[in-house]
Coordinates of N, CA and C in Angstrom, one line a residue:
M1 N 20.0 -58.8 -67.1 CA 19.0 -59.8 -66.2 C 18.5 -59.1 -64.9
A2 N 19.9 -58.8 -64.2 CA 19.7 -58.0 -63.2 C 19.0 -56.7 -63.5
T3 N 19.4 -55.6 -64.3 CA 18.9 -54.8 -64.8 C 17.1 -55.1 -64.9
I4 N 16.9 -56.4 -65.7 CA 15.4 -56.5 -66.2 C 14.4 -56.4 -64.6
T5 N 15.2 -57.5 -63.9 CA 14.6 -57.8 -62.6 C 14.2 -56.5 -61.4
E6 N 15.4 -55.6 -61.4 CA 15.2 -54.1 -60.5 C 13.6 -53.4 -61.1
A7 N 13.8 -53.7 -62.8 CA 12.6 -52.6 -63.1 C 11.7 -53.3 -63.1
R8 N 11.3 -54.9 -63.3 CA 9.9 -55.5 -62.7 C 9.5 -55.4 -61.0
T9 N 10.7 -55.0 -60.3 CA 10.3 -54.8 -58.9 C 9.7 -53.5 -59.0
S10 N 10.3 -52.3 -59.7 CA 9.8 -51.2 -59.3 C 8.8 -51.0 -59.7
L11 N 8.4 -51.3 -61.1 CA 6.8 -51.4 -61.3 C 5.9 -52.1 -60.3
E12 N 6.5 -53.3 -59.9 CA 5.4 -54.0 -58.7 C 5.1 -53.1 -57.9
R13 N 6.3 -52.8 -57.4 CA 6.2 -51.5 -55.9 C 4.9 -50.4 -56.3
K14 N 5.0 -50.3 -57.4 CA 4.3 -49.1 -57.9 C 2.7 -49.5 -57.9
W15 N 2.5 -51.0 -57.6 CA 1.4 -51.2 -57.4 C 0.9 -51.4 -56.0
T16 N 1.9 -52.4 -55.4 CA 2.1 -52.8 -54.0 C 2.0 -51.8 -52.8
H17 N 2.6 -50.8 -53.3 CA 2.8 -49.8 -52.4 C 2.0 -48.5 -52.9
G18 N 1.5 -48.6 -53.9 CA 0.9 -47.0 -54.3 C -0.4 -46.8 -53.1
R19 N -0.4 -45.8 -53.5 CA -1.6 -45.0 -52.6 C -3.0 -45.4 -53.5
P20 N -4.2 -45.4 -52.4 CA -5.2 -46.0 -52.9 C -6.0 -45.3 -54.0
V21 N -5.8 -44.2 -54.3 CA -6.5 -43.7 -55.3 C -5.4 -43.7 -56.6
E22 N -4.2 -44.1 -56.3 CA -3.3 -44.4 -57.9 C -4.1 -46.5 -58.3
R23 N -4.1 -47.1 -57.2 CA -4.7 -48.2 -57.2 C -6.0 -48.3 -58.1
L24 N -6.9 -47.5 -57.5 CA -8.0 -47.5 -58.2 C -8.0 -47.2 -59.7
A25 N -7.3 -46.0 -60.0 CA -6.7 -45.9 -61.3 C -6.0 -46.4 -61.8
Y26 N -5.5 -47.3 -61.9 CA -4.5 -48.5 -62.7 C -5.7 -49.2 -62.9
S27 N -6.9 -50.0 -61.8 CA -7.8 -50.7 -62.1 C -8.7 -50.2 -63.1
V28 N -9.0 -48.9 -62.8 CA -10.2 -48.5 -63.8 C -9.5 -48.5 -65.6
A29 N -8.0 -48.1 -65.5 CA -7.4 -47.9 -66.5 C -7.5 -49.5 -67.5
A30 N -7.2 -50.4 -66.3 CA -7.2 -51.9 -66.6 C -8.7 -52.3 -67.6
V31 N -9.7 -51.8 -67.1 CA -11.2 -52.0 -67.4 C -11.2 -51.2 -69.1
L32 N -10.9 -50.2 -68.7 CA -10.9 -49.2 -69.9 C -10.1 -49.9 -71.1
F33 N -9.2 -50.5 -71.2 CA -8.2 -50.9 -72.1 C -9.0 -52.2 -72.5
V34 N -9.6 -53.5 -71.5 CA -10.3 -54.5 -71.9 C -11.1 -54.0 -72.7
S35 N -12.2 -53.0 -72.4 CA -13.2 -52.5 -73.4 C -13.0 -52.1 -74.7
G36 N -11.8 -51.3 -74.9 CA -11.1 -51.3 -76.2 C -10.8 -52.6 -76.7
L37 N -10.2 -53.4 -76.1 CA -9.8 -54.8 -77.2 C -11.4 -55.6 -77.2
V38 N -12.3 -55.4 -76.5 CA -13.3 -56.1 -76.4 C -13.9 -55.7 -77.9
H39 N -13.8 -54.3 -78.3 CA -14.8 -53.5 -79.3 C -14.2 -53.8 -80.6
F40 N -12.5 -53.8 -80.0 CA -11.7 -54.3 -81.5 C -12.3 -56.0 -81.8
G41 N -12.5 -56.6 -81.1 CA -13.0 -58.3 -81.4 C -14.3 -57.9 -81.7
V42 N -15.3 -57.2 -81.4 CA -16.6 -56.9 -82.0 C -16.5 -56.7 -83.7
L43 N -15.6 -55.3 -83.3 CA -15.1 -54.6 -84.9 C -15.1 -55.6 -86.0
V44 N -13.6 -56.7 -85.6 CA -13.7 -57.9 -86.5 C -14.4 -58.7 -86.9
V45 N -15.1 -59.4 -85.6 CA -15.9 -60.1 -86.0 C -17.4 -59.8 -86.6
S46 N -18.0 -58.7 -86.7 CA -19.2 -57.8 -87.3 C -18.9 -57.8 -88.8
G47 N -17.8 -57.2 -88.7 CA -17.3 -57.0 -90.2 C -18.2 -55.7 -90.5
T48 N -18.0 -55.0 -89.8 CA -18.5 -53.5 -90.1 C -17.7 -52.7 -90.4
T49 N -17.8 -51.1 -90.9 CA -16.7 -50.3 -91.3 C -16.0 -50.5 -90.0
W50 N -14.9 -49.8 -90.6 CA -13.6 -49.2 -89.7 C -13.8 -47.8 -89.5
E51 N -14.5 -47.2 -90.3 CA -14.6 -45.4 -90.8 C -15.8 -44.8 -90.6
G52 N -15.6 -43.9 -90.3 CA -17.0 -42.7 -90.0 C -17.0 -42.8 -88.4
P53 N -18.4 -42.0 -88.0 CA -18.4 -41.6 -86.6 C -19.7 -42.5 -85.9
L54 N -20.0 -43.8 -86.6 CA -20.8 -45.0 -86.1 C -19.9 -46.4 -86.1
S55 N -18.8 -46.2 -86.4 CA -17.9 -47.4 -86.3 C -17.4 -47.8 -85.0
Y56 N -17.9 -49.3 -84.8 CA -17.2 -49.7 -83.4 C -15.7 -49.5 -83.2
R57 N -14.7 -48.8 -84.2 CA -13.5 -48.5 -83.8 C -13.3 -47.0 -83.0
K58 N -14.4 -46.1 -82.8 CA -14.5 -45.4 -82.2 C -14.6 -45.8 -80.6
A59 N -15.4 -47.1 -80.3 CA -15.5 -47.3 -79.0 C -14.3 -48.0 -78.7
M60 N -13.6 -48.5 -79.5 CA -12.1 -49.4 -79.2 C -11.1 -48.2 -79.2
T61 N -11.1 -47.5 -80.2 CA -9.9 -46.3 -79.9 C -9.8 -45.6 -78.6
F62 N -11.3 -44.9 -78.1 CA -11.5 -44.5 -77.1 C -11.4 -45.4 -75.8
G63 N -11.3 -46.7 -75.5 CA -10.8 -47.5 -74.6 C -9.8 -47.7 -74.2
L64 N -8.9 -47.8 -75.6 CA -7.4 -48.4 -75.3 C -7.0 -47.0 -75.0
S65 N -7.1 -45.8 -75.7 CA -6.5 -44.7 -75.5 C -6.8 -43.9 -74.1
F66 N -8.2 -43.9 -73.7 CA -8.1 -43.8 -72.3 C -7.5 -44.5 -71.3
G67 N -7.5 -45.8 -71.7 CA -6.8 -47.1 -70.7 C -5.2 -46.7 -70.3
L68 N -4.6 -46.3 -71.4 CA -3.5 -46.3 -71.7 C -2.8 -44.9 -70.9
T69 N -3.7 -43.7 -71.5 CA -3.4 -42.9 -70.8 C -3.5 -42.3 -69.7
L70 N -4.7 -43.0 -68.9 CA -4.8 -43.1 -67.7 C -3.9 -43.9 -66.3
A71 N -3.3 -44.6 -67.0 CA -2.4 -45.5 -66.4 C -1.4 -45.0 -66.4
T72 N -0.6 -44.4 -67.6 CA 0.3 -43.5 -68.0 C 0.6 -42.7 -66.8
L73 N -0.6 -41.6 -66.6 CA -0.4 -40.6 -66.5 C -0.2 -40.8 -64.6
T74 N -1.3 -41.5 -64.3 CA -1.1 -42.2 -62.7 C 0.4 -42.6 -62.6
W75 N 1.1 -43.3 -63.2 CA 2.5 -43.9 -63.2 C 3.3 -42.6 -63.1
A76 N 3.4 -41.9 -64.2 CA 4.3 -40.8 -64.1 C 4.1 -39.5 -63.0
T77 N 2.8 -39.5 -62.7 CA 2.9 -38.4 -61.6 C 3.1 -38.9 -60.1
S78 N 3.2 -40.3 -60.4 CA 3.5 -40.7 -58.5 C 4.7 -40.2 -58.3
F79 N 5.7 -39.9 -59.5 CA 6.8 -39.4 -59.0 C 6.9 -38.0 -58.3
L80 N 5.8 -37.3 -58.5 CA 6.1 -35.8 -58.2 C 5.7 -36.0 -56.9
R81 N 5.8 -34.7 -56.4 CA 5.5 -34.7 -54.8 C 4.5 -33.8 -54.8
L82 N 3.1 -34.1 -54.1 CA 1.9 -33.5 -53.9 C 1.6 -33.6 -53.0
R83 N 0.6 -32.7 -52.0 CA -0.3 -33.1 -50.9 C -1.5 -34.2 -51.5
P84 N -1.5 -35.1 -50.3 CA -2.3 -36.1 -50.8 C -3.9 -35.9 -51.1
R85 N -4.2 -34.8 -50.8 CA -5.6 -34.3 -50.9 C -5.4 -33.5 -52.4
T86 N -4.6 -33.2 -52.8 CA -4.1 -32.5 -54.1 C -4.3 -34.0 -55.1
R87 N -3.3 -34.7 -54.7 CA -3.5 -35.9 -55.5 C -4.8 -36.7 -55.8
N88 N -5.1 -36.5 -54.5 CA -6.9 -37.2 -54.7 C -7.9 -36.7 -55.7
V89 N -7.6 -35.7 -55.6 CA -8.5 -34.7 -56.3 C -8.3 -34.4 -57.9
L90 N -7.0 -34.4 -58.3 CA -6.3 -34.4 -59.8 C -6.8 -35.5 -60.0
L91 N -6.0 -36.7 -59.7 CA -6.3 -38.4 -60.2 C -7.4 -38.8 -60.0
G92 N -8.1 -38.6 -58.9 CA -9.6 -39.1 -59.0 C -10.5 -38.6 -59.8
A93 N -10.3 -37.0 -60.4 CA -11.3 -36.3 -61.3 C -10.7 -37.0 -62.4
F94 N -9.5 -37.3 -63.0 CA -9.1 -37.4 -64.1 C -9.6 -39.2 -64.2
T95 N -10.0 -39.7 -63.3 CA -10.0 -41.1 -63.4 C -11.9 -41.4 -63.8
A96 N -12.3 -40.5 -63.1 CA -13.6 -40.4 -63.0 C -14.2 -40.0 -64.8
V97 N -13.7 -38.6 -65.0 CA -14.1 -38.3 -66.1 C -13.6 -39.3 -67.8
S98 N -12.5 -39.9 -67.0 CA -12.1 -40.9 -68.2 C -13.4 -42.5 -68.4
V99 N -14.0 -42.8 -67.1 CA -14.8 -43.5 -67.2 C -16.1 -43.2 -68.0
V100 N -16.7 -41.8 -67.4 CA -17.6 -41.2 -68.0 C -17.3 -40.9 -69.8
E101 N -16.4 -40.5 -70.3 CA -16.3 -39.9 -71.4 C -16.2 -41.8 -72.4
V102 N -15.4 -42.7 -72.1 CA -15.3 -43.8 -72.6 C -17.1 -44.5 -72.4
A103 N -17.8 -44.3 -71.5 CA -19.0 -45.1 -71.2 C -19.8 -44.2 -72.6
L104 N -20.2 -43.0 -72.1 CA -20.7 -42.1 -73.2 C -20.4 -42.2 -74.7
I105 N -19.2 -42.3 -74.8 CA -18.9 -42.6 -76.4 C -19.4 -44.3 -76.8
T106 N -19.1 -44.9 -75.9 CA -19.6 -46.8 -76.3 C -21.1 -46.5 -76.4
M107 N -21.8 -46.3 -75.6 CA -23.5 -45.7 -75.3 C -23.6 -45.5 -76.7
Q108 N -23.2 -44.4 -77.3 CA -23.7 -43.5 -78.6 C -22.9 -44.7 -79.8
V109 N -21.8 -45.4 -79.6 CA -21.8 -46.1 -80.7 C -22.6 -47.7 -80.9
W110 N -23.2 -48.1 -79.4 CA -24.3 -49.3 -79.5 C -25.4 -48.7 -80.1
R111 N -25.8 -47.4 -79.9 CA -26.7 -46.9 -79.8 C -27.1 -46.3 -81.6
G112 N -26.0 -46.2 -82.1 CA -25.8 -46.5 -83.8 C -26.4 -44.8 -84.3
V113 N -25.8 -44.2 -83.4 CA -25.6 -42.5 -83.5 C -24.1 -42.3 -83.0
P114 N -23.7 -41.0 -84.0 CA -22.6 -40.2 -83.7 C -22.4 -39.7 -82.1
S115 N -21.3 -40.0 -81.7 CA -21.1 -39.4 -80.2 C -20.6 -37.8 -80.0
H116 N -19.9 -37.5 -81.1 CA -19.7 -36.1 -80.7 C -20.4 -35.0 -82.1
F117 N -20.7 -34.1 -81.8 CA -21.2 -32.9 -82.7 C -22.7 -33.6 -83.4
N118 N -23.3 -33.8 -82.2 CA -24.6 -34.7 -82.3 C -25.8 -33.8 -81.9
F119 N -26.5 -33.1 -82.4 CA -27.1 -32.5 -81.8 C -28.9 -32.4 -82.6
E120 N -28.9 -33.7 -82.9 CA -30.2 -34.1 -83.5 C -31.3 -34.2 -82.6
T121 N -31.1 -34.7 -81.2 CA -32.3 -34.6 -80.4 C -31.7 -34.0 -79.0
G122 N -32.4 -33.6 -78.1 CA -32.1 -33.4 -76.6 C -31.4 -34.4 -76.1
F123 N -31.2 -35.1 -76.1 CA -30.5 -35.9 -75.2 C -29.1 -36.7 -76.4
D124 N -29.4 -36.3 -77.2 CA -27.7 -36.8 -78.1 C -27.2 -35.2 -77.8
S125 N -28.0 -34.0 -78.1 CA -27.0 -32.7 -77.5 C -26.5 -32.9 -76.3
T126 N -27.2 -33.1 -75.1 CA -26.6 -33.2 -73.6 C -25.3 -34.4 -73.9
V127 N -25.5 -35.2 -74.6 CA -24.0 -36.2 -74.2 C -22.9 -35.7 -75.3
S128 N -23.3 -35.1 -76.4 CA -22.0 -34.3 -76.7 C -21.8 -33.1 -76.0
M129 N -22.4 -32.1 -75.4 CA -21.9 -31.4 -74.1 C -21.3 -32.0 -73.2
M130 N -21.5 -33.1 -72.7 CA -21.2 -33.4 -71.4 C -19.9 -34.0 -72.0
L131 N -19.4 -34.5 -73.5 CA -18.3 -34.9 -73.6 C -17.5 -33.7 -73.6
A132 N -18.0 -32.5 -74.3 CA -16.9 -31.6 -74.1 C -16.6 -30.9 -72.6
A133 N -17.7 -31.1 -72.0 CA -17.2 -30.2 -70.3 C -16.1 -31.7 -70.0
G134 N -16.6 -32.8 -70.3 CA -15.3 -33.7 -69.5 C -13.8 -33.4 -70.3
G135 N -14.1 -32.8 -71.4 CA -12.7 -32.3 -72.1 C -12.1 -31.3 -71.2
A136 N -13.1 -30.5 -70.5 CA -12.6 -29.2 -69.7 C -12.0 -29.9 -68.2
V137 N -12.7 -30.5 -67.8 CA -12.0 -31.5 -66.8 C -10.5 -32.1 -67.1
I138 N -10.4 -32.7 -68.0 CA -9.2 -33.4 -68.3 C -8.4 -31.8 -68.0
I139 N -8.6 -31.0 -69.0 CA -7.2 -30.1 -69.2 C -7.0 -29.5 -67.9
A140 N -8.2 -29.4 -67.0 CA -8.1 -29.1 -65.6 C -7.0 -29.6 -64.9
T141 N -7.4 -30.8 -64.5 CA -6.2 -32.0 -64.0 C -4.9 -32.4 -64.8
V142 N -4.7 -32.1 -65.7 CA -3.7 -32.1 -66.4 C -2.7 -30.5 -66.3
L143 N -3.3 -29.9 -66.1 CA -2.8 -28.7 -65.7 C -2.4 -28.5 -64.4
G144 N -2.9 -28.8 -63.5 CA -2.7 -29.0 -62.3 C -1.5 -29.9 -61.8
F145 N -1.5 -30.8 -62.7 CA -0.1 -31.6 -62.6 C 0.8 -31.3 -63.2
T146 N 0.9 -30.3 -64.4 CA 2.0 -29.7 -65.1 C 2.3 -28.7 -64.4
V147 N 1.7 -27.9 -63.5 CA 2.1 -26.9 -62.8 C 3.1 -27.3 -61.1
A148 N 2.7 -28.5 -61.2 CA 3.4 -29.1 -59.8 C 4.7 -29.7 -60.4
A149 N 4.7 -30.2 -61.6 CA 5.9 -30.7 -62.1 C 7.0 -29.5 -62.4
M150 N 6.5 -28.5 -63.0 CA 7.4 -27.1 -63.0 C 7.7 -26.9 -61.8
R151 N 6.9 -26.9 -60.6 CA 7.6 -25.9 -59.5 C 8.4 -27.4 -58.7
A152 N 8.7 -28.2 -59.0 CA 9.3 -29.2 -58.3 C 10.8 -29.0 -58.5
T153 N 11.3 -29.0 -57.7 CA 12.7 -28.5 -57.7 C 14.0 -29.4 -57.1
S154 N 13.2 -30.8 -56.3 CA 14.2 -31.5 -55.8 C 13.6 -33.0 -55.8
G155 N 14.2 -33.9 -55.5 CA 14.2 -35.1 -54.7 C 13.5 -36.3 -56.3
L156 N 13.8 -35.5 -57.4 CA 14.0 -36.2 -58.3 C 15.1 -36.2 -59.6
A157 N 15.7 -37.2 -60.2 CA 16.8 -37.2 -60.7 C 16.6 -35.9 -61.8
P158 N 17.4 -35.4 -62.3 CA 17.2 -34.2 -63.4 C 16.6 -34.9 -64.9
S159 N 17.2 -36.3 -65.4 CA 16.4 -36.4 -66.7 C 15.4 -36.8 -66.4
L160 N 14.9 -37.5 -65.3 CA 13.4 -38.0 -65.0 C 12.8 -36.8 -64.8
L161 N 13.1 -35.5 -64.1 CA 12.4 -34.3 -64.2 C 11.9 -33.7 -65.2
L162 N 13.2 -33.4 -66.3 CA 13.1 -33.3 -67.3 C 11.9 -33.8 -68.6
A163 N 12.0 -35.1 -68.5 CA 11.4 -36.2 -68.9 C 9.6 -35.9 -68.7
L164 N 9.5 -35.9 -67.2 CA 8.1 -35.7 -67.0 C 7.7 -34.2 -67.7
R165 N 8.3 -33.2 -67.0 CA 8.0 -32.0 -67.8 C 7.6 -32.0 -68.9
F166 N 8.7 -32.6 -69.9 CA 8.2 -32.6 -71.4 C 6.7 -33.1 -71.4
G167 N 6.8 -34.6 -71.4 CA 5.4 -35.1 -71.5 C 4.2 -34.5 -71.0
L168 N 4.4 -33.7 -69.7 CA 3.2 -33.3 -69.6 C 2.9 -32.2 -70.2
V169 N 4.2 -30.9 -70.4 CA 4.0 -29.9 -71.4 C 3.2 -30.7 -72.7
V170 N 3.7 -31.6 -73.4 CA 3.0 -32.2 -74.6 C 2.0 -32.8 -74.8
L171 N 1.4 -33.0 -73.1 CA 0.2 -33.6 -73.4 C -0.8 -32.5 -72.9
M172 N -0.3 -31.6 -72.5 CA -1.3 -30.5 -72.5 C -1.5 -29.7 -73.8
G173 N -0.3 -29.9 -74.6 CA -0.8 -29.5 -76.3 C -1.7 -30.6 -76.9
A174 N -1.5 -31.9 -76.6 CA -2.6 -32.6 -77.1 C -3.9 -31.8 -76.7
L175 N -4.0 -32.0 -75.6 CA -5.4 -31.4 -75.2 C -5.7 -30.3 -75.7
V176 N -5.1 -29.5 -76.1 CA -5.5 -27.8 -76.7 C -5.9 -28.5 -77.9
V177 N -5.3 -29.4 -78.5 CA -5.6 -29.8 -80.0 C -6.9 -30.3 -79.9
G178 N -7.1 -31.1 -79.0 CA -8.4 -31.7 -78.9 C -9.6 -30.9 -78.7
A179 N -8.8 -29.8 -77.8 CA -10.1 -28.6 -77.8 C -10.4 -28.0 -79.3
V180 N -9.4 -27.7 -79.6 CA -9.8 -26.9 -81.1 C -10.4 -28.0 -82.3
M181 N -10.5 -29.3 -82.0 CA -11.0 -30.4 -83.0 C -12.5 -30.2 -82.2
I182 N -12.8 -29.9 -81.1 CA -14.3 -30.1 -80.4 C -14.9 -28.7 -80.8
A183 N -14.1 -27.5 -80.8 CA -14.8 -26.1 -81.1 C -15.4 -26.5 -82.2
D184 N -14.2 -26.6 -83.3 CA -14.5 -26.3 -84.9 C -15.9 -27.6 -84.7
G185 N -15.7 -28.5 -84.5 CA -16.9 -29.3 -84.6 C -18.3 -29.1 -84.8
V186 N -17.7 -28.4 -82.9 CA -19.3 -27.9 -82.6 C -20.1 -26.7 -83.7
R187 N -19.1 -25.7 -84.2 CA -19.4 -24.8 -85.1 C -20.1 -25.5 -86.2
L188 N -19.6 -26.2 -86.7 CA -19.6 -26.6 -88.1 C -21.3 -27.3 -88.2
A189 N -21.0 -28.3 -87.0 CA -22.5 -29.3 -86.7 C -23.6 -28.0 -86.4
R190 N -23.4 -27.1 -85.4 CA -24.4 -26.6 -85.3 C -25.0 -25.9 -86.3
G191 N -23.6 -25.3 -87.2 CA -24.3 -24.6 -88.4 C -25.1 -25.2 -89.3
G192 N -25.0 -26.6 -89.3 CA -25.9 -27.4 -90.6 C -24.8 -28.6 -91.2
D193 N -23.5 -28.5 -90.9 CA -22.8 -29.0 -91.7 C -22.3 -30.3 -90.8
P194 N -23.0 -31.3 -90.3 CA -22.0 -32.2 -89.3 C -21.0 -32.7 -90.2
Q195 N -21.1 -33.3 -91.4 CA -20.3 -34.3 -92.1 C -19.1 -33.2 -92.1
L196 N -18.9 -32.6 -92.6 CA -18.0 -31.4 -92.7 C -17.0 -31.3 -91.1
A197 N -18.0 -31.1 -90.1 CA -17.8 -31.0 -88.8 C -16.4 -32.5 -88.5
Y198 N -16.9 -33.5 -88.9 CA -16.2 -35.0 -88.5 C -15.2 -34.7 -89.2
T199 N -15.1 -34.5 -90.7 CA -13.8 -34.3 -91.5 C -12.7 -33.3 -91.0
T200 N -13.3 -32.0 -90.3 CA -12.5 -31.2 -90.2 C -11.8 -31.7 -88.9
A201 N -12.3 -32.4 -87.7 CA -11.9 -32.5 -86.6 C -10.8 -33.9 -86.6
G202 N -11.4 -34.6 -87.6 CA -10.6 -35.9 -88.2 C -9.2 -35.6 -88.8
A203 N -9.3 -34.3 -89.4 CA -7.5 -34.0 -89.9 C -6.8 -33.4 -88.9
L204 N -7.1 -33.3 -87.7 CA -5.9 -33.1 -86.2 C -5.8 -34.2 -85.9
K205 N -6.3 -35.8 -86.0 CA -6.5 -36.8 -85.2 C -5.0 -37.3 -85.0
P206 N -4.1 -37.4 -86.3 CA -2.9 -37.9 -86.1 C -2.0 -36.9 -85.0
V207 N -1.8 -35.6 -85.2 CA -1.4 -34.6 -84.2 C -1.7 -34.8 -82.6
H208 N -3.0 -35.0 -82.6 CA -3.3 -35.6 -81.5 C -3.2 -36.8 -80.8
A209 N -2.7 -37.4 -81.2 CA -2.2 -39.3 -81.2 C -1.0 -39.1 -80.6
V210 N -0.1 -38.4 -81.4 CA 1.5 -38.2 -81.4 C 1.8 -37.4 -80.1
T211 N 0.9 -36.5 -79.8 CA 1.2 -35.6 -78.9 C 0.6 -36.2 -77.7
M212 N -0.3 -37.1 -77.7 CA -0.7 -37.6 -76.3 C 0.1 -38.7 -75.8
H213 N 0.8 -39.3 -76.2 CA 1.6 -40.3 -75.8 C 2.9 -40.0 -75.9
A214 N 3.4 -38.9 -75.5 CA 4.6 -38.1 -74.9 C 4.9 -38.7 -73.7
I215 N 4.0 -38.6 -72.6 CA 3.7 -38.8 -71.5 C 4.3 -40.2 -70.9
L216 N 3.8 -41.0 -72.3 CA 4.6 -42.1 -71.8 C 6.3 -42.3 -72.7
V217 N 6.3 -42.1 -73.7 CA 7.4 -42.6 -74.6 C 8.6 -41.8 -73.5
V218 N 8.7 -40.5 -73.2 CA 10.1 -40.1 -73.0 C 10.5 -40.3 -71.1
P219 N 9.1 -40.2 -70.6 CA 9.7 -40.4 -69.4 C 9.6 -41.9 -69.1
A220 N 9.2 -43.0 -69.7 CA 9.7 -44.3 -69.7 C 11.0 -44.5 -69.9
L221 N 11.4 -44.0 -71.1 CA 13.0 -43.9 -71.1 C 13.6 -43.2 -70.1
A222 N 13.6 -41.9 -69.3 CA 14.1 -41.8 -68.2 C 14.0 -42.7 -66.8
W223 N 12.9 -43.4 -66.8 CA 12.6 -44.2 -65.9 C 13.8 -45.5 -66.4
L224 N 13.9 -46.2 -67.3 CA 14.7 -46.8 -67.7 C 15.9 -46.9 -67.4
L225 N 16.2 -45.5 -67.9 CA 18.0 -45.2 -67.6 C 18.3 -44.9 -66.3
R226 N 17.4 -45.4 -65.5 CA 17.7 -45.1 -63.9 C 18.5 -46.4 -63.5
F227 N 18.5 -47.5 -64.4 CA 18.9 -48.6 -63.9 C 19.9 -49.2 -64.7
V228 N 20.5 -48.0 -65.4 CA 21.7 -48.1 -66.5 C 22.8 -47.4 -65.4
D229 N 24.3 -48.4 -65.5 CA 24.9 -47.9 -64.6 C 25.5 -46.6 -65.3
W230 N 24.9 -45.3 -65.6 CA 25.6 -44.3 -66.2 C 25.5 -43.3 -65.2
P231 N 26.4 -41.9 -65.7 CA 26.2 -41.0 -64.8 C 25.0 -40.1 -65.3
E232 N 24.9 -39.6 -64.2 CA 23.0 -38.8 -64.4 C 23.4 -37.4 -65.7
R233 N 24.6 -37.2 -65.8 CA 25.1 -36.0 -66.7 C 24.6 -36.4 -68.2
R234 N 24.8 -38.0 -68.1 CA 24.7 -38.7 -69.5 C 23.3 -39.0 -69.8
R235 N 22.6 -39.2 -68.8 CA 21.2 -39.6 -68.7 C 20.5 -38.5 -69.2
T236 N 20.8 -37.4 -68.7 CA 20.4 -35.8 -69.2 C 20.1 -35.7 -70.4
K237 N 21.7 -35.8 -71.0 CA 21.7 -35.6 -72.3 C 20.9 -36.5 -73.1
L238 N 20.7 -37.8 -73.1 CA 20.0 -38.7 -73.9 C 18.6 -38.2 -73.9
I239 N 18.4 -37.7 -72.7 CA 16.8 -37.3 -72.6 C 16.5 -35.9 -73.4
W240 N 17.3 -35.3 -73.4 CA 17.7 -34.0 -74.2 C 17.6 -34.5 -75.8
T241 N 18.2 -35.5 -76.3 CA 18.3 -35.9 -77.6 C 16.9 -36.4 -77.8
A242 N 16.1 -37.4 -76.9 CA 14.9 -38.1 -77.2 C 13.8 -36.6 -77.1
I243 N 14.1 -35.4 -76.4 CA 12.9 -34.5 -76.4 C 13.1 -34.1 -78.0
G244 N 14.4 -34.0 -78.5 CA 14.7 -33.0 -80.1 C 13.8 -34.0 -80.7
L245 N 13.7 -35.4 -80.8 CA 13.6 -36.4 -81.7 C 12.0 -36.5 -81.6
Y246 N 11.3 -36.4 -80.2 CA 9.9 -36.4 -80.4 C 9.4 -35.0 -80.9
T247 N 10.0 -34.1 -80.6 CA 9.4 -32.6 -81.2 C 9.6 -32.7 -82.9
A248 N 10.4 -33.0 -83.4 CA 11.0 -33.2 -84.6 C 9.6 -34.1 -85.4
L249 N 9.4 -35.3 -84.3 CA 8.3 -36.4 -84.9 C 6.9 -35.6 -85.1
I250 N 6.7 -34.7 -84.1 CA 5.6 -34.0 -84.1 C 5.4 -32.8 -85.2
A251 N 6.4 -32.1 -85.3 CA 6.5 -31.5 -86.5 C 6.1 -31.8 -87.7
I252 N 6.6 -32.9 -88.0 CA 6.3 -34.0 -89.2 C 5.2 -34.4 -89.3
V253 N 4.6 -34.7 -88.5 CA 3.0 -35.2 -88.4 C 2.3 -34.1 -88.7
W254 N 2.8 -33.3 -87.9 CA 1.7 -31.9 -88.1 C 1.8 -31.5 -90.1
L255 N 3.0 -31.0 -90.2 CA 3.5 -30.7 -91.3 C 2.5 -31.7 -92.8
V256 N 2.5 -33.2 -92.2 CA 2.2 -34.3 -93.1 C 0.1 -34.2 -93.3
F257 N -0.1 -34.0 -91.8 CA -1.5 -34.2 -91.7 C -2.1 -33.0 -91.3
G258 N -1.5 -32.0 -90.5 CA -2.4 -31.2 -90.2 C -2.9 -30.1 -91.2

């Protein structure tokens, strides 16, 4: 019970003692997550299809995913020592682009047109290119956090630092997969085969999803281990085991769905 209380208190302090940019990011993440839940309700009540680029599922998925990822990245990177201005720029940019991405995708879903690989009109082309540009901003911000984690040499328990580095590196991998999906989709759509673009991009979704959330799973385990009365060496060994298992999971998903 004491361990649970300590963990809850630690989480509460992340909000009450959080930096302004972090509290803003948590608030935005909550709104995005609720947006995903609302669209889940719309999807169920409307009885429309769960498949395809016009489904409300897309607004649901992106709302939930961006909400969870923004909150996770904010929490995970709060452990890193960064200059206030650097943190504000990186986290502020990631927060802003998360809002833009979800808003554009949601807008296109309600308009009844595809959000990605859609070059039917000038407006739709602009939206598609804005989404692609947003992806570039996301890559740049996560790369900044990853570099900061790799340069960190003190102030963190080795197990937590290891978990953060792994999570951020794998998140970068997820973004690379996303960039490949977009590049292939744009090439095929501009070549006159938008349906193949959606199919090709969709094949990498499982790998993209699994790699996206390593930043939550492994660092969360390392954080929880802080409240267990174990030597740091044992915690670090357990994190290495978790890294091995998660890497195996990514490999399996890649082999099955890639």
